Amino acid sequence: MTFVVSALDAIAPPRPGATGWFDQRAELGRGYRHLPPSAQYLLAAVKRTLAQDGIGDALLAVPEERRAVAVGTNHAVAGIHAEIDRATVDGEAHLLSPTAVPYFSPNLIASRVAMEHALKGFSLAVHTPRTAALEALQAGLRALRSGRADWLLAGATEAVPPESDKAAVTVPGAAEEGALALVVEPEVAVFAGGRRALGRVAVRSVFVPPGRAGVPEEVRAAVGVLLDGLAAEARRAAEAQLAGDGSRVAEAVAAALGVPAEPSGAGSLRPLQAIATALTRPAGPRLVVAATAVGNVSAALVTPTTPG
């Protein structure tokens, strides 16, 4: 069975570092004020996506136990972790908000989406540095193909990490902020509903041991496995881009692909944003790759629907 992306939408600041750009009351209504910003962003992106023509009706036509959600994030709740640490050290843990503290677990963000929209097939959260969103989409697509669900909501959300999160703020590029959600359905269901698919996405991942990043032939072999796992079409992609972290692994993978390694902000959102761009501004197949210092490498082959 062929699965396609049928809808997507995003929440993002107008420019890096913008303040006061998100109004949770206007986007979500009452009852969301105490949720962490990353949860608000994702819930708003999901709301926008499901409001598109035919998408909400298509969701309701799928049994609740056949709906699923997969979300990637790196720094969604880093601010809450910092707040809990600070309150604990200062002896003021009693001042922590009982409605916000449970979100010390980033998994609850995907769970909150699942609860609001009765996505009972499975709820998955992935947190691998930079590749989390691609890996979440990969796992979700694999579950669809294996018959675990019939309808998938995939997404990513990030919030700017606090200054105390040295691992994030010292990475080249501004930290990511915002969220993106996309819906994946069987192609036959989209056509039966008289709707138009945005396109197809395939995702694969490999591991490049950081200690072997300086051995070009081994990196090329790993990248070859990655591309072969996607399809021969991946080697003929019209465009390719790699979001990296300035590490030896990212540079080596970029060299093997023959593309520049574009430093990205701390987070996993940018690769999913690149997929959305490829789907909404079709210009032939596009390869989106993310690589990180710890060795995780994920690639998405995006094949947009031909206009007309």
PDB file of C-alpha atoms in Angstrom:
ATOM      1  CA  MET A   1       0.000   0.000   0.000  1.00  0.00           C
ATOM      2  CA  THR A   2       1.213   3.495  -0.849  1.00  0.00           C
ATOM      3  CA  PHE A   3       1.075   6.172   1.860  1.00  0.00           C
ATOM      4  CA  VAL A   4       1.126   9.888   1.079  1.00  0.00           C
ATOM      5  CA  VAL A   5       1.317  13.187   2.922  1.00  0.00           C
ATOM      6  CA  SER A   6      -2.123  14.759   2.613  1.00  0.00           C
ATOM      7  CA  ALA A   7      -1.764  17.923   4.718  1.00  0.00           C
ATOM      8  CA  LEU A   8       0.706  19.923   6.790  1.00  0.00           C
ATOM      9  CA  ASP A   9       0.995  23.192   8.636  1.00  0.00           C
ATOM     10  CA  ALA A  10       3.484  24.959  10.874  1.00  0.00           C
ATOM     11  CA  ILE A  11       3.896  27.404  13.730  1.00  0.00           C
ATOM     12  CA  ALA A  12       7.078  29.465  13.610  1.00  0.00           C
ATOM     13  CA  PRO A  13       8.392  32.878  14.693  1.00  0.00           C
ATOM     14  CA  PRO A  14       8.650  35.474  11.908  1.00  0.00           C
ATOM     15  CA  ARG A  15      12.381  35.753  12.517  1.00  0.00           C
ATOM     16  CA  PRO A  16      14.963  34.107  14.816  1.00  0.00           C
ATOM     17  CA  GLY A  17      14.796  35.416  18.348  1.00  0.00           C
ATOM     18  CA  ALA A  18      11.397  37.094  17.908  1.00  0.00           C
ATOM     19  CA  THR A  19       9.429  37.587  21.120  1.00  0.00           C
ATOM     20  CA  GLY A  20       5.699  37.773  21.708  1.00  0.00           C
ATOM     21  CA  TRP A  21       4.966  36.199  18.335  1.00  0.00           C
ATOM     22  CA  PHE A  22       2.745  33.353  19.588  1.00  0.00           C
ATOM     23  CA  ASP A  23      -0.671  33.954  21.154  1.00  0.00           C
ATOM     24  CA  GLN A  24      -1.774  30.647  22.658  1.00  0.00           C
ATOM     25  CA  ARG A  25      -5.216  32.008  23.537  1.00  0.00           C
ATOM     26  CA  ALA A  26      -5.878  33.006  19.910  1.00  0.00           C
ATOM     27  CA  GLU A  27      -4.477  29.749  18.510  1.00  0.00           C
ATOM     28  CA  LEU A  28      -5.869  27.264  21.032  1.00  0.00           C
ATOM     29  CA  GLY A  29      -8.475  28.943  23.232  1.00  0.00           C
ATOM     30  CA  ARG A  30      -8.768  28.508  27.002  1.00  0.00           C
ATOM     31  CA  GLY A  31      -7.081  25.807  29.057  1.00  0.00           C
ATOM     32  CA  TYR A  32      -3.573  25.797  27.564  1.00  0.00           C
ATOM     33  CA  ARG A  33      -1.808  28.619  29.407  1.00  0.00           C
ATOM     34  CA  HIS A  34       0.233  26.365  31.701  1.00  0.00           C
ATOM     35  CA  LEU A  35       1.474  24.018  28.985  1.00  0.00           C
ATOM     36  CA  PRO A  36       5.107  24.453  27.923  1.00  0.00           C
ATOM     37  CA  PRO A  37       5.512  26.582  24.772  1.00  0.00           C
ATOM     38  CA  SER A  38       6.637  23.585  22.709  1.00  0.00           C
ATOM     39  CA  ALA A  39       3.391  21.748  23.505  1.00  0.00           C
ATOM     40  CA  GLN A  40       1.384  24.841  22.615  1.00  0.00           C
ATOM     41  CA  TYR A  41       3.228  25.172  19.308  1.00  0.00           C
ATOM     42  CA  LEU A  42       2.606  21.558  18.320  1.00  0.00           C
ATOM     43  CA  LEU A  43      -1.035  21.561  19.371  1.00  0.00           C
ATOM     44  CA  ALA A  44      -1.581  24.732  17.338  1.00  0.00           C
ATOM     45  CA  ALA A  45       0.169  23.269  14.280  1.00  0.00           C
ATOM     46  CA  VAL A  46      -1.964  20.124  14.581  1.00  0.00           C
ATOM     47  CA  LYS A  47      -5.128  22.205  14.932  1.00  0.00           C
ATOM     48  CA  ARG A  48      -4.287  24.132  11.783  1.00  0.00           C
ATOM     49  CA  THR A  49      -3.515  20.959   9.870  1.00  0.00           C
ATOM     50  CA  LEU A  50      -6.733  19.181  10.853  1.00  0.00           C
ATOM     51  CA  ALA A  51      -8.757  22.274   9.936  1.00  0.00           C
ATOM     52  CA  GLN A  52      -7.811  21.926   6.276  1.00  0.00           C
ATOM     53  CA  ASP A  53     -10.471  20.810   3.804  1.00  0.00           C
ATOM     54  CA  GLY A  54     -11.404  17.179   4.271  1.00  0.00           C
ATOM     55  CA  ILE A  55      -8.654  16.325   6.775  1.00  0.00           C
ATOM     56  CA  GLY A  56     -10.794  16.423   9.913  1.00  0.00           C
ATOM     57  CA  ASP A  57     -13.506  14.340   8.270  1.00  0.00           C
ATOM     58  CA  ALA A  58     -10.918  11.826   7.074  1.00  0.00           C
ATOM     59  CA  LEU A  59      -9.612  11.505  10.643  1.00  0.00           C
ATOM     60  CA  LEU A  60     -13.100  10.851  12.032  1.00  0.00           C
ATOM     61  CA  ALA A  61     -13.616   8.125   9.436  1.00  0.00           C
ATOM     62  CA  VAL A  62     -10.683   6.159  10.882  1.00  0.00           C
ATOM     63  CA  PRO A  63     -11.307   4.099  14.049  1.00  0.00           C
ATOM     64  CA  GLU A  64      -9.557   5.606  17.062  1.00  0.00           C
ATOM     65  CA  GLU A  65      -7.390   2.521  17.569  1.00  0.00           C
ATOM     66  CA  ARG A  66      -6.093   2.863  13.992  1.00  0.00           C
ATOM     67  CA  ARG A  67      -4.867   6.473  14.411  1.00  0.00           C
ATOM     68  CA  ALA A  68      -1.296   7.179  15.495  1.00  0.00           C
ATOM     69  CA  VAL A  69       1.108   9.992  16.333  1.00  0.00           C
ATOM     70  CA  ALA A  70       4.924  10.225  16.159  1.00  0.00           C
ATOM     71  CA  VAL A  71       6.779  13.343  17.320  1.00  0.00           C
ATOM     72  CA  GLY A  72      10.433  14.324  17.345  1.00  0.00           C
ATOM     73  CA  THR A  73      12.001  16.902  19.653  1.00  0.00           C
ATOM     74  CA  ASN A  74      15.315  17.740  21.306  1.00  0.00           C
ATOM     75  CA  HIS A  75      14.728  20.788  23.525  1.00  0.00           C
ATOM     76  CA  ALA A  76      10.961  20.891  23.932  1.00  0.00           C
ATOM     77  CA  VAL A  77      11.074  20.833  27.732  1.00  0.00           C
ATOM     78  CA  ALA A  78      14.620  22.024  28.466  1.00  0.00           C
ATOM     79  CA  GLY A  79      13.140  25.131  30.080  1.00  0.00           C
ATOM     80  CA  ILE A  80      11.089  23.041  32.493  1.00  0.00           C
ATOM     81  CA  HIS A  81      14.161  20.974  33.396  1.00  0.00           C
ATOM     82  CA  ALA A  82      16.051  24.174  34.182  1.00  0.00           C
ATOM     83  CA  GLU A  83      13.143  25.513  36.252  1.00  0.00           C
ATOM     84  CA  ILE A  84      12.892  22.297  38.270  1.00  0.00           C
ATOM     85  CA  ASP A  85      16.653  22.251  38.873  1.00  0.00           C
ATOM     86  CA  ARG A  86      16.665  25.880  39.988  1.00  0.00           C
ATOM     87  CA  ALA A  87      13.666  25.475  42.303  1.00  0.00           C
ATOM     88  CA  THR A  88      15.097  22.317  43.837  1.00  0.00           C
ATOM     89  CA  VAL A  89      18.506  23.881  44.500  1.00  0.00           C
ATOM     90  CA  ASP A  90      16.872  26.992  45.977  1.00  0.00           C
ATOM     91  CA  GLY A  91      14.546  24.926  48.185  1.00  0.00           C
ATOM     92  CA  GLU A  92      11.447  26.275  46.469  1.00  0.00           C
ATOM     93  CA  ALA A  93      10.078  23.167  44.787  1.00  0.00           C
ATOM     94  CA  HIS A  94       6.678  23.950  46.313  1.00  0.00           C
ATOM     95  CA  LEU A  95       6.393  26.910  43.939  1.00  0.00           C
ATOM     96  CA  LEU A  96       6.491  24.739  40.809  1.00  0.00           C
ATOM     97  CA  SER A  97       3.279  24.598  38.809  1.00  0.00           C
ATOM     98  CA  PRO A  98       1.511  21.228  39.213  1.00  0.00           C
ATOM     99  CA  THR A  99       0.104  21.594  35.693  1.00  0.00           C
ATOM    100  CA  ALA A 100       3.486  22.230  34.058  1.00  0.00           C
ATOM    101  CA  VAL A 101       5.833  19.977  36.027  1.00  0.00           C
ATOM    102  CA  PRO A 102       4.546  16.693  34.539  1.00  0.00           C
ATOM    103  CA  TYR A 103       6.006  17.874  31.232  1.00  0.00           C
ATOM    104  CA  PHE A 104       9.500  17.211  32.572  1.00  0.00           C
ATOM    105  CA  SER A 105       8.957  14.159  30.364  1.00  0.00           C
ATOM    106  CA  PRO A 106       9.031  15.282  26.706  1.00  0.00           C
ATOM    107  CA  ASN A 107       7.039  12.164  25.824  1.00  0.00           C
ATOM    108  CA  LEU A 108       3.963  13.862  27.294  1.00  0.00           C
ATOM    109  CA  ILE A 109       3.843  16.299  24.394  1.00  0.00           C
ATOM    110  CA  ALA A 110       3.050  13.499  21.928  1.00  0.00           C
ATOM    111  CA  SER A 111       0.706  12.004  24.522  1.00  0.00           C
ATOM    112  CA  ARG A 112      -1.184  15.293  24.856  1.00  0.00           C
ATOM    113  CA  VAL A 113      -1.754  15.372  21.082  1.00  0.00           C
ATOM    114  CA  ALA A 114      -2.877  11.733  21.193  1.00  0.00           C
ATOM    115  CA  MET A 115      -5.370  12.440  23.976  1.00  0.00           C
ATOM    116  CA  GLU A 116      -6.847  15.524  22.319  1.00  0.00           C
ATOM    117  CA  HIS A 117      -7.479  13.757  19.013  1.00  0.00           C
ATOM    118  CA  ALA A 118      -8.075  10.160  20.162  1.00  0.00           C
ATOM    119  CA  LEU A 119      -4.967   8.802  18.445  1.00  0.00           C
ATOM    120  CA  LYS A 120      -5.017   5.413  20.143  1.00  0.00           C
ATOM    121  CA  GLY A 121      -3.035   3.287  17.687  1.00  0.00           C
ATOM    122  CA  PHE A 122       0.267   4.343  19.246  1.00  0.00           C
ATOM    123  CA  SER A 123       1.967   7.452  20.580  1.00  0.00           C
ATOM    124  CA  LEU A 124       5.704   7.735  19.933  1.00  0.00           C
ATOM    125  CA  ALA A 125       8.269  10.384  20.888  1.00  0.00           C
ATOM    126  CA  VAL A 126      11.859  10.402  19.600  1.00  0.00           C
ATOM    127  CA  HIS A 127      14.651  12.570  20.991  1.00  0.00           C
ATOM    128  CA  THR A 128      17.846  11.763  19.060  1.00  0.00           C
ATOM    129  CA  PRO A 129      19.868  14.965  18.518  1.00  0.00           C
ATOM    130  CA  ARG A 130      18.921  16.604  15.203  1.00  0.00           C
ATOM    131  CA  THR A 131      17.569  13.435  13.593  1.00  0.00           C
ATOM    132  CA  ALA A 132      14.625  12.983  15.994  1.00  0.00           C
ATOM    133  CA  ALA A 133      11.908  14.290  13.665  1.00  0.00           C
ATOM    134  CA  LEU A 134      13.135  12.244  10.713  1.00  0.00           C
ATOM    135  CA  GLU A 135      13.387   9.144  12.889  1.00  0.00           C
ATOM    136  CA  ALA A 136       9.871   9.722  14.244  1.00  0.00           C
ATOM    137  CA  LEU A 137       8.533   9.971  10.691  1.00  0.00           C
ATOM    138  CA  GLN A 138      10.490   6.865   9.718  1.00  0.00           C
ATOM    139  CA  ALA A 139       9.089   4.858  12.620  1.00  0.00           C
ATOM    140  CA  GLY A 140       5.572   6.088  11.909  1.00  0.00           C
ATOM    141  CA  LEU A 141       5.776   5.152   8.230  1.00  0.00           C
ATOM    142  CA  ARG A 142       7.159   1.730   9.134  1.00  0.00           C
ATOM    143  CA  ALA A 143       4.229   1.175  11.483  1.00  0.00           C
ATOM    144  CA  LEU A 144       1.761   2.117   8.739  1.00  0.00           C
ATOM    145  CA  ARG A 145       3.378  -0.297   6.297  1.00  0.00           C
ATOM    146  CA  SER A 146       3.295  -3.094   8.860  1.00  0.00           C
ATOM    147  CA  GLY A 147      -0.424  -2.570   9.481  1.00  0.00           C
ATOM    148  CA  ARG A 148      -0.229  -1.174  13.014  1.00  0.00           C
ATOM    149  CA  ALA A 149      -2.248   1.898  12.034  1.00  0.00           C
ATOM    150  CA  ASP A 150      -4.040   3.462   9.062  1.00  0.00           C
ATOM    151  CA  TRP A 151      -3.585   7.176   9.774  1.00  0.00           C
ATOM    152  CA  LEU A 152      -0.494   8.991  11.067  1.00  0.00           C
ATOM    153  CA  LEU A 153       0.131  12.420  12.492  1.00  0.00           C
ATOM    154  CA  ALA A 154       3.871  13.115  12.441  1.00  0.00           C
ATOM    155  CA  GLY A 155       5.563  16.232  13.663  1.00  0.00           C
ATOM    156  CA  ALA A 156       8.331  18.059  15.452  1.00  0.00           C
ATOM    157  CA  THR A 157       8.396  20.814  18.037  1.00  0.00           C
ATOM    158  CA  GLU A 158      11.190  22.815  19.619  1.00  0.00           C
ATOM    159  CA  ALA A 159      11.504  25.632  22.129  1.00  0.00           C
ATOM    160  CA  VAL A 160      14.542  27.828  22.640  1.00  0.00           C
ATOM    161  CA  PRO A 161      16.634  26.143  25.369  1.00  0.00           C
ATOM    162  CA  PRO A 162      17.715  28.137  28.429  1.00  0.00           C
ATOM    163  CA  GLU A 163      21.187  29.646  28.596  1.00  0.00           C
ATOM    164  CA  SER A 164      22.087  27.000  31.161  1.00  0.00           C
ATOM    165  CA  ASP A 165      21.778  24.290  28.477  1.00  0.00           C
ATOM    166  CA  LYS A 166      25.365  24.600  27.299  1.00  0.00           C
ATOM    167  CA  ALA A 167      25.131  21.597  24.985  1.00  0.00           C
ATOM    168  CA  ALA A 168      22.473  23.416  22.977  1.00  0.00           C
ATOM    169  CA  VAL A 169      23.457  27.072  23.044  1.00  0.00           C
ATOM    170  CA  THR A 170      27.085  26.496  22.043  1.00  0.00           C
ATOM    171  CA  VAL A 171      26.148  24.710  18.804  1.00  0.00           C
ATOM    172  CA  PRO A 172      26.585  26.833  15.645  1.00  0.00           C
ATOM    173  CA  GLY A 173      23.372  28.529  14.551  1.00  0.00           C
ATOM    174  CA  ALA A 174      20.405  29.856  16.466  1.00  0.00           C
ATOM    175  CA  ALA A 175      18.310  27.409  18.454  1.00  0.00           C
ATOM    176  CA  GLU A 176      15.136  26.298  16.701  1.00  0.00           C
ATOM    177  CA  GLU A 177      11.670  27.349  17.823  1.00  0.00           C
ATOM    178  CA  GLY A 178       8.241  26.336  16.551  1.00  0.00           C
ATOM    179  CA  ALA A 179       6.443  23.221  15.388  1.00  0.00           C
ATOM    180  CA  LEU A 180       5.291  21.436  12.267  1.00  0.00           C
ATOM    181  CA  ALA A 181       2.656  18.723  11.808  1.00  0.00           C
ATOM    182  CA  LEU A 182       1.869  16.583   8.797  1.00  0.00           C
ATOM    183  CA  VAL A 183      -0.740  13.919   8.088  1.00  0.00           C
ATOM    184  CA  VAL A 184       0.077  10.641   6.332  1.00  0.00           C
ATOM    185  CA  GLU A 185      -2.742   8.527   4.879  1.00  0.00           C
ATOM    186  CA  PRO A 186      -3.209   5.698   2.373  1.00  0.00           C
ATOM    187  CA  GLU A 187      -3.196   7.130  -1.137  1.00  0.00           C
ATOM    188  CA  VAL A 188      -6.456   5.328  -1.948  1.00  0.00           C
ATOM    189  CA  ALA A 189      -8.213   7.052   0.956  1.00  0.00           C
ATOM    190  CA  VAL A 190      -7.065  10.471  -0.224  1.00  0.00           C
ATOM    191  CA  PHE A 191      -8.240   9.862  -3.779  1.00  0.00           C
ATOM    192  CA  ALA A 192     -11.518   8.318  -2.615  1.00  0.00           C
ATOM    193  CA  GLY A 193     -12.246  11.503  -0.682  1.00  0.00           C
ATOM    194  CA  GLY A 194     -11.627  13.646  -3.737  1.00  0.00           C
ATOM    195  CA  ARG A 195      -8.553  15.188  -2.166  1.00  0.00           C
ATOM    196  CA  ARG A 196      -5.060  15.785  -3.570  1.00  0.00           C
ATOM    197  CA  ALA A 197      -1.949  14.348  -1.991  1.00  0.00           C
ATOM    198  CA  LEU A 198       1.073  16.581  -1.451  1.00  0.00           C
ATOM    199  CA  GLY A 199       3.477  13.744  -2.187  1.00  0.00           C
ATOM    200  CA  ARG A 200       5.381  10.770  -0.819  1.00  0.00           C
ATOM    201  CA  VAL A 201       8.186  10.638   1.748  1.00  0.00           C
ATOM    202  CA  ALA A 202      10.538   7.739   2.508  1.00  0.00           C
ATOM    203  CA  VAL A 203      13.012   7.853   5.414  1.00  0.00           C
ATOM    204  CA  ARG A 204      16.002   5.685   6.266  1.00  0.00           C
ATOM    205  CA  SER A 205      18.757   5.939   8.894  1.00  0.00           C
ATOM    206  CA  VAL A 206      22.302   4.665   9.378  1.00  0.00           C
ATOM    207  CA  PHE A 207      25.008   5.038  11.997  1.00  0.00           C
ATOM    208  CA  VAL A 208      28.456   6.404  11.206  1.00  0.00           C
ATOM    209  CA  PRO A 209      30.805   5.754  14.157  1.00  0.00           C
ATOM    210  CA  PRO A 210      32.340   9.136  15.042  1.00  0.00           C
ATOM    211  CA  GLY A 211      35.747   7.502  15.300  1.00  0.00           C
ATOM    212  CA  ARG A 212      35.497   6.385  11.658  1.00  0.00           C
ATOM    213  CA  ALA A 213      34.329   9.712  10.235  1.00  0.00           C
ATOM    214  CA  GLY A 214      37.859  10.318   8.962  1.00  0.00           C
ATOM    215  CA  VAL A 215      37.795   7.209   6.763  1.00  0.00           C
ATOM    216  CA  PRO A 216      36.136   8.411   3.520  1.00  0.00           C
ATOM    217  CA  GLU A 217      35.530   4.972   2.016  1.00  0.00           C
ATOM    218  CA  GLU A 218      33.650   3.808   5.117  1.00  0.00           C
ATOM    219  CA  VAL A 219      31.500   6.945   5.182  1.00  0.00           C
ATOM    220  CA  ARG A 220      30.762   6.570   1.457  1.00  0.00           C
ATOM    221  CA  ALA A 221      29.744   2.963   2.062  1.00  0.00           C
ATOM    222  CA  ALA A 222      27.376   3.998   4.858  1.00  0.00           C
ATOM    223  CA  VAL A 223      25.862   6.746   2.704  1.00  0.00           C
ATOM    224  CA  GLY A 224      25.478   4.223  -0.127  1.00  0.00           C
ATOM    225  CA  VAL A 225      23.488   1.943   2.167  1.00  0.00           C
ATOM    226  CA  LEU A 226      21.352   4.923   3.146  1.00  0.00           C
ATOM    227  CA  LEU A 227      20.574   5.879  -0.449  1.00  0.00           C
ATOM    228  CA  ASP A 228      19.998   2.289  -1.579  1.00  0.00           C
ATOM    229  CA  GLY A 229      17.523   1.870   1.261  1.00  0.00           C
ATOM    230  CA  LEU A 230      15.510   4.805  -0.024  1.00  0.00           C
ATOM    231  CA  ALA A 231      15.385   3.900  -3.730  1.00  0.00           C
ATOM    232  CA  ALA A 232      17.366   4.409  -6.892  1.00  0.00           C
ATOM    233  CA  GLU A 233      15.432   7.660  -7.203  1.00  0.00           C
ATOM    234  CA  ALA A 234      17.418   9.046  -4.276  1.00  0.00           C
ATOM    235  CA  ARG A 235      20.600   9.088  -6.342  1.00  0.00           C
ATOM    236  CA  ARG A 236      18.799  11.131  -8.999  1.00  0.00           C
ATOM    237  CA  ALA A 237      17.194  13.620  -6.616  1.00  0.00           C
ATOM    238  CA  ALA A 238      16.982  17.063  -8.163  1.00  0.00           C
ATOM    239  CA  GLU A 239      18.307  18.671  -5.003  1.00  0.00           C
ATOM    240  CA  ALA A 240      19.925  17.542  -1.791  1.00  0.00           C
ATOM    241  CA  GLN A 241      20.642  19.341   1.460  1.00  0.00           C
ATOM    242  CA  LEU A 242      22.207  18.353   4.740  1.00  0.00           C
ATOM    243  CA  ALA A 243      21.506  19.892   8.130  1.00  0.00           C
ATOM    244  CA  GLY A 244      24.522  19.302  10.336  1.00  0.00           C
ATOM    245  CA  ASP A 245      26.152  20.482  13.524  1.00  0.00           C
ATOM    246  CA  GLY A 246      29.632  21.277  12.267  1.00  0.00           C
ATOM    247  CA  SER A 247      30.912  17.896  13.461  1.00  0.00           C
ATOM    248  CA  ARG A 248      33.323  15.578  11.647  1.00  0.00           C
ATOM    249  CA  VAL A 249      30.464  13.173  10.996  1.00  0.00           C
ATOM    250  CA  ALA A 250      28.310  15.857   9.381  1.00  0.00           C
ATOM    251  CA  GLU A 251      31.195  17.120   7.258  1.00  0.00           C
ATOM    252  CA  ALA A 252      32.108  13.589   6.161  1.00  0.00           C
ATOM    253  CA  VAL A 253      28.532  12.708   5.201  1.00  0.00           C
ATOM    254  CA  ALA A 254      28.200  15.982   3.294  1.00  0.00           C
ATOM    255  CA  ALA A 255      31.388  15.206   1.382  1.00  0.00           C
ATOM    256  CA  ALA A 256      30.132  11.711   0.533  1.00  0.00           C
ATOM    257  CA  LEU A 257      26.902  13.211  -0.785  1.00  0.00           C
ATOM    258  CA  GLY A 258      28.682  15.992  -2.621  1.00  0.00           C
ATOM    259  CA  VAL A 259      26.670  18.738  -0.897  1.00  0.00           C
ATOM    260  CA  PRO A 260      27.599  21.505   1.552  1.00  0.00           C
ATOM    261  CA  ALA A 261      26.956  20.868   5.222  1.00  0.00           C
ATOM    262  CA  GLU A 262      24.599  23.638   6.314  1.00  0.00           C
ATOM    263  CA  PRO A 263      24.903  24.313  10.056  1.00  0.00           C
ATOM    264  CA  SER A 264      21.493  24.227  11.707  1.00  0.00           C
ATOM    265  CA  GLY A 265      20.253  25.487  15.016  1.00  0.00           C
ATOM    266  CA  ALA A 266      20.010  23.174  17.987  1.00  0.00           C
ATOM    267  CA  GLY A 267      16.950  20.979  17.492  1.00  0.00           C
ATOM    268  CA  SER A 268      15.290  18.532  15.128  1.00  0.00           C
ATOM    269  CA  LEU A 269      12.768  20.802  13.411  1.00  0.00           C
ATOM    270  CA  ARG A 270      14.730  22.033  10.402  1.00  0.00           C
ATOM    271  CA  PRO A 271      14.800  18.746   8.434  1.00  0.00           C
ATOM    272  CA  LEU A 272      11.022  18.437   8.734  1.00  0.00           C
ATOM    273  CA  GLN A 273      10.672  22.042   7.593  1.00  0.00           C
ATOM    274  CA  ALA A 274      12.772  21.159   4.539  1.00  0.00           C
ATOM    275  CA  ILE A 275      10.415  18.258   3.791  1.00  0.00           C
ATOM    276  CA  ALA A 276       7.441  20.607   4.040  1.00  0.00           C
ATOM    277  CA  THR A 277       9.097  23.047   1.654  1.00  0.00           C
ATOM    278  CA  ALA A 278       9.764  20.262  -0.857  1.00  0.00           C
ATOM    279  CA  LEU A 279       6.133  19.101  -0.664  1.00  0.00           C
ATOM    280  CA  THR A 280       4.546  22.529  -0.967  1.00  0.00           C
ATOM    281  CA  ARG A 281       6.921  23.958  -3.588  1.00  0.00           C
ATOM    282  CA  PRO A 282       7.371  20.951  -5.870  1.00  0.00           C
ATOM    283  CA  ALA A 283      10.486  20.919  -8.022  1.00  0.00           C
ATOM    284  CA  GLY A 284      11.225  17.223  -8.429  1.00  0.00           C
ATOM    285  CA  PRO A 285      12.523  14.698  -5.880  1.00  0.00           C
ATOM    286  CA  ARG A 286      14.534  16.163  -3.032  1.00  0.00           C
ATOM    287  CA  LEU A 287      16.880  14.530  -0.549  1.00  0.00           C
ATOM    288  CA  VAL A 288      16.867  15.915   3.013  1.00  0.00           C
ATOM    289  CA  VAL A 289      19.623  14.645   5.306  1.00  0.00           C
ATOM    290  CA  ALA A 290      20.438  15.270   8.958  1.00  0.00           C
ATOM    291  CA  ALA A 291      23.702  14.206  10.599  1.00  0.00           C
ATOM    292  CA  THR A 292      25.034  14.674  14.101  1.00  0.00           C
ATOM    293  CA  ALA A 293      28.287  14.360  16.029  1.00  0.00           C
ATOM    294  CA  VAL A 294      27.167  11.197  17.827  1.00  0.00           C
ATOM    295  CA  GLY A 295      26.923   9.379  14.475  1.00  0.00           C
ATOM    296  CA  ASN A 296      23.204   9.253  13.719  1.00  0.00           C
ATOM    297  CA  VAL A 297      22.401  10.010  10.089  1.00  0.00           C
ATOM    298  CA  SER A 298      18.871  10.094   8.655  1.00  0.00           C
ATOM    299  CA  ALA A 299      17.747  10.862   5.122  1.00  0.00           C
ATOM    300  CA  ALA A 300      14.315  11.541   3.645  1.00  0.00           C
ATOM    301  CA  LEU A 301      13.501  11.214  -0.033  1.00  0.00           C
ATOM    302  CA  VAL A 302      10.668  13.617  -0.812  1.00  0.00           C
ATOM    303  CA  THR A 303       8.717  13.040  -4.015  1.00  0.00           C
ATOM    304  CA  PRO A 304       6.111  15.791  -4.401  1.00  0.00           C
ATOM    305  CA  THR A 305       2.963  15.317  -6.435  1.00  0.00           C
ATOM    306  CA  THR A 306       3.327  16.773  -9.888  1.00  0.00           C
ATOM    307  CA  PRO A 307       1.086  19.841 -10.213  1.00  0.00           C
ATOM    308  CA  GLY A 308      -1.865  19.581 -12.580  1.00  0.00           C
TER     309      GLY A 308
END
